[in-house]
Coordinates of C-alpha atoms in Angstrom, one line a residue:
M1 CA 0.0 0.0 0.0
A2 CA 2.9 2.4 0.8
A3 CA 4.4 1.8 -2.7
T4 CA 1.1 2.9 -4.3
G5 CA 1.2 6.2 -2.3
W6 CA 4.7 7.0 -3.6
K7 CA 3.7 6.1 -7.1
N8 CA 0.6 8.4 -7.0
A9 CA 2.7 11.2 -5.5
L10 CA 5.3 10.8 -8.4
Y11 CA 2.5 10.8 -11.0
G12 CA 1.0 13.9 -9.3
L13 CA 4.4 15.6 -9.4
L14 CA 4.9 14.8 -13.1
I15 CA 1.4 16.2 -13.9
F16 CA 2.1 19.3 -11.9
T17 CA 5.5 19.8 -13.6
G18 CA 3.9 19.3 -17.1
L19 CA 1.2 21.9 -16.3
G20 CA 3.9 24.3 -15.1
A21 CA 5.9 23.8 -18.3
L22 CA 2.7 24.6 -20.3
V23 CA 2.5 28.0 -18.6
L24 CA 6.2 28.8 -18.3
V25 CA 7.5 27.8 -21.7
P26 CA 5.2 30.1 -23.9
G27 CA 6.0 33.0 -21.5
L28 CA 9.8 32.4 -21.9
V29 CA 9.4 32.2 -25.7
S30 CA 7.4 35.4 -25.8
C31 CA 10.0 37.2 -23.7
A32 CA 12.7 36.1 -26.1
L33 CA 10.9 37.3 -29.3
P34 CA 11.1 41.0 -30.3
A35 CA 8.0 43.1 -29.6
E36 CA 8.4 45.2 -32.7
G37 CA 9.6 44.6 -36.2
P38 CA 12.2 46.7 -38.1
P39 CA 11.3 50.2 -39.3
L40 CA 8.7 50.1 -42.1
T41 CA 9.4 51.6 -45.5
E42 CA 7.0 49.9 -47.9
R43 CA 3.2 50.3 -48.1
L44 CA 1.5 48.0 -45.6
D45 CA -1.4 45.7 -46.4
I46 CA -4.1 46.2 -43.7
G47 CA -6.5 43.8 -45.3
Y48 CA -9.6 43.7 -47.4
G49 CA -7.8 45.7 -50.2
A50 CA -6.8 48.5 -47.8
T51 CA -3.2 49.7 -47.6
I52 CA -1.3 52.5 -45.8
Q53 CA 2.1 54.1 -46.2
P54 CA 3.4 53.9 -42.6
P55 CA 5.1 57.0 -41.1
A56 CA 8.9 57.0 -41.6
G57 CA 10.5 55.0 -38.8
S58 CA 7.3 53.4 -37.6
R59 CA 7.4 49.9 -36.4
L60 CA 4.8 47.1 -36.6
D61 CA 3.7 45.6 -33.2
L62 CA 4.4 41.9 -33.8
A63 CA 2.1 40.7 -31.0
D64 CA -1.1 42.5 -32.0
S65 CA -0.7 42.8 -35.8
R66 CA -1.7 40.5 -38.6
P67 CA -1.0 42.4 -41.9
G68 CA -3.5 41.5 -44.6
S69 CA -6.0 40.1 -42.2
G70 CA -7.6 43.4 -41.1
N71 CA -5.7 44.1 -37.9
V72 CA -2.5 46.2 -37.7
L73 CA -0.9 48.1 -34.9
L74 CA 1.8 50.6 -35.7
R75 CA 4.0 52.6 -33.3
A76 CA 5.3 55.9 -34.6
D77 CA 6.3 59.3 -33.1
G78 CA 5.2 58.4 -29.6
V79 CA 1.7 57.2 -30.6
E80 CA 0.0 54.0 -31.5
I81 CA -2.0 53.7 -34.7
R82 CA -4.5 50.8 -34.5
L83 CA -5.9 50.0 -37.9
T84 CA -8.8 47.6 -38.6
A85 CA -10.3 46.8 -41.9
Q86 CA -13.5 44.9 -42.6
S87 CA -16.2 44.5 -45.2
F88 CA -19.7 45.7 -44.5
P89 CA -23.0 45.4 -46.4
G90 CA -24.7 48.3 -48.0
D91 CA -24.4 52.0 -47.2
P92 CA -21.4 53.5 -45.4
A93 CA -23.4 55.8 -43.1
P94 CA -24.8 53.0 -40.9
Y95 CA -21.3 51.4 -40.8
T96 CA -19.8 54.7 -39.6
E97 CA -22.5 55.1 -37.0
H98 CA -21.8 51.5 -35.9
V99 CA -18.1 52.4 -35.4
R100 CA -19.0 55.4 -33.3
T101 CA -21.4 53.3 -31.2
K102 CA -18.9 50.6 -30.7
L103 CA -16.2 53.0 -29.5
D104 CA -18.7 54.4 -27.0
R105 CA -20.2 51.1 -25.9
D106 CA -17.2 48.8 -25.9
D107 CA -14.3 51.2 -25.3
G108 CA -15.9 53.8 -23.1
L109 CA -15.0 56.6 -25.5
R110 CA -17.2 59.5 -26.6
L111 CA -16.8 61.9 -29.4
L112 CA -15.7 65.4 -28.5
G113 CA -17.7 67.7 -30.6
R114 CA -18.8 66.8 -34.1
P115 CA -16.8 64.6 -36.5
E116 CA -15.2 66.3 -39.4
P117 CA -15.1 65.1 -43.0
M118 CA -11.9 63.4 -44.2
R119 CA -10.5 62.6 -47.6
T120 CA -7.3 60.7 -48.4
T121 CA -5.0 61.6 -51.2
S122 CA -6.4 58.7 -53.2
G123 CA -10.0 60.0 -52.8
V124 CA -11.2 57.7 -50.1
T125 CA -13.7 59.5 -47.9
G126 CA -14.9 59.3 -44.3
E127 CA -14.7 61.2 -41.1
R128 CA -12.4 61.8 -38.1
G129 CA -13.0 63.1 -34.6
S130 CA -11.4 63.5 -31.3
L131 CA -12.2 61.1 -28.4
V132 CA -12.4 61.5 -24.7
S133 CA -13.2 58.8 -22.1
W134 CA -16.5 58.8 -20.4
D135 CA -14.9 59.2 -16.9
S136 CA -12.8 62.2 -17.9
D137 CA -12.9 65.2 -20.3
E138 CA -9.2 64.7 -21.0
G139 CA -8.3 63.9 -24.5
Y140 CA -7.8 60.2 -25.3
G141 CA -7.2 60.0 -29.0
C142 CA -8.3 60.5 -32.5
Y143 CA -10.3 58.1 -34.7
A144 CA -10.9 58.0 -38.4
V145 CA -13.4 56.0 -40.4
L146 CA -12.8 55.6 -44.1
T147 CA -15.0 53.7 -46.5
A148 CA -15.0 52.8 -50.2
D149 CA -17.3 50.3 -51.9
S150 CA -18.1 47.9 -49.1
V151 CA -14.8 48.1 -47.2
G152 CA -14.2 50.2 -44.1
V153 CA -11.0 51.1 -42.3
V154 CA -11.0 52.4 -38.8
A155 CA -7.9 54.1 -37.4
L156 CA -7.5 54.8 -33.7
V157 CA -4.5 57.0 -32.7
T158 CA -3.6 57.2 -29.0
P159 CA -2.5 58.9 -26.8
V160 CA -3.2 62.3 -28.3
T161 CA -5.4 65.0 -26.8
N162 CA -7.3 65.6 -30.1
C163 CA -7.0 65.2 -33.8
A164 CA -5.6 68.7 -34.2
V165 CA -2.3 67.7 -32.5
L166 CA -1.5 64.5 -34.4
P167 CA 2.1 64.3 -35.4
A168 CA 2.5 65.4 -39.1
S169 CA 3.8 62.0 -40.1
V170 CA 0.8 60.3 -38.6
S171 CA -1.6 62.7 -40.4
A172 CA 0.2 62.0 -43.6
A173 CA 0.0 58.3 -43.0
L174 CA -3.8 58.4 -42.4
A175 CA -4.1 60.5 -45.6
S176 CA -2.2 57.8 -47.5
I177 CA -4.8 55.1 -46.8
E178 CA -6.1 53.5 -50.0
I179 CA -8.9 51.1 -50.5
E180 CA -8.9 49.1 -53.7
V181 CA -12.5 49.0 -54.8
A182 CA -13.6 45.6 -56.2
S183 CA -14.7 45.8 -59.8

């Protein structure tokens, strides 16, 4: 009977060690990998036919980005630029309203003032606006919603107090967004 107890204790220790390895090894691998890629120079595929010319010296966040899949996070000039692209059915007005509602409901952000119209150098249109959190009137960031055909790109730039103080390189990058319209 005593041998069975030792045997069970050994099996328990092996299981505990295996579970610990399942937790520890991915963390060690994550720490060993770089958080950001090299500086970007080429146009970057956001996804769904949308691209952006990243600001000079910007870096791609390797943990939170999947270029070409609709989710990209860039770091440039002390700010983060989160870009999401997706397709939507029908009219862009309900899509844009949905984005504003989602920022409010899911992220606790409200629009400061009225959104202003936006047009990229390639002719993609949309709006942008400054955001504050519901619990404070301090500036949180700037959002932009751009649509063409049935594809929408949402850009969220943080931390900035409002859209008027975006670094020039970030404003130029947002203005460079192109959406290839399906024929």
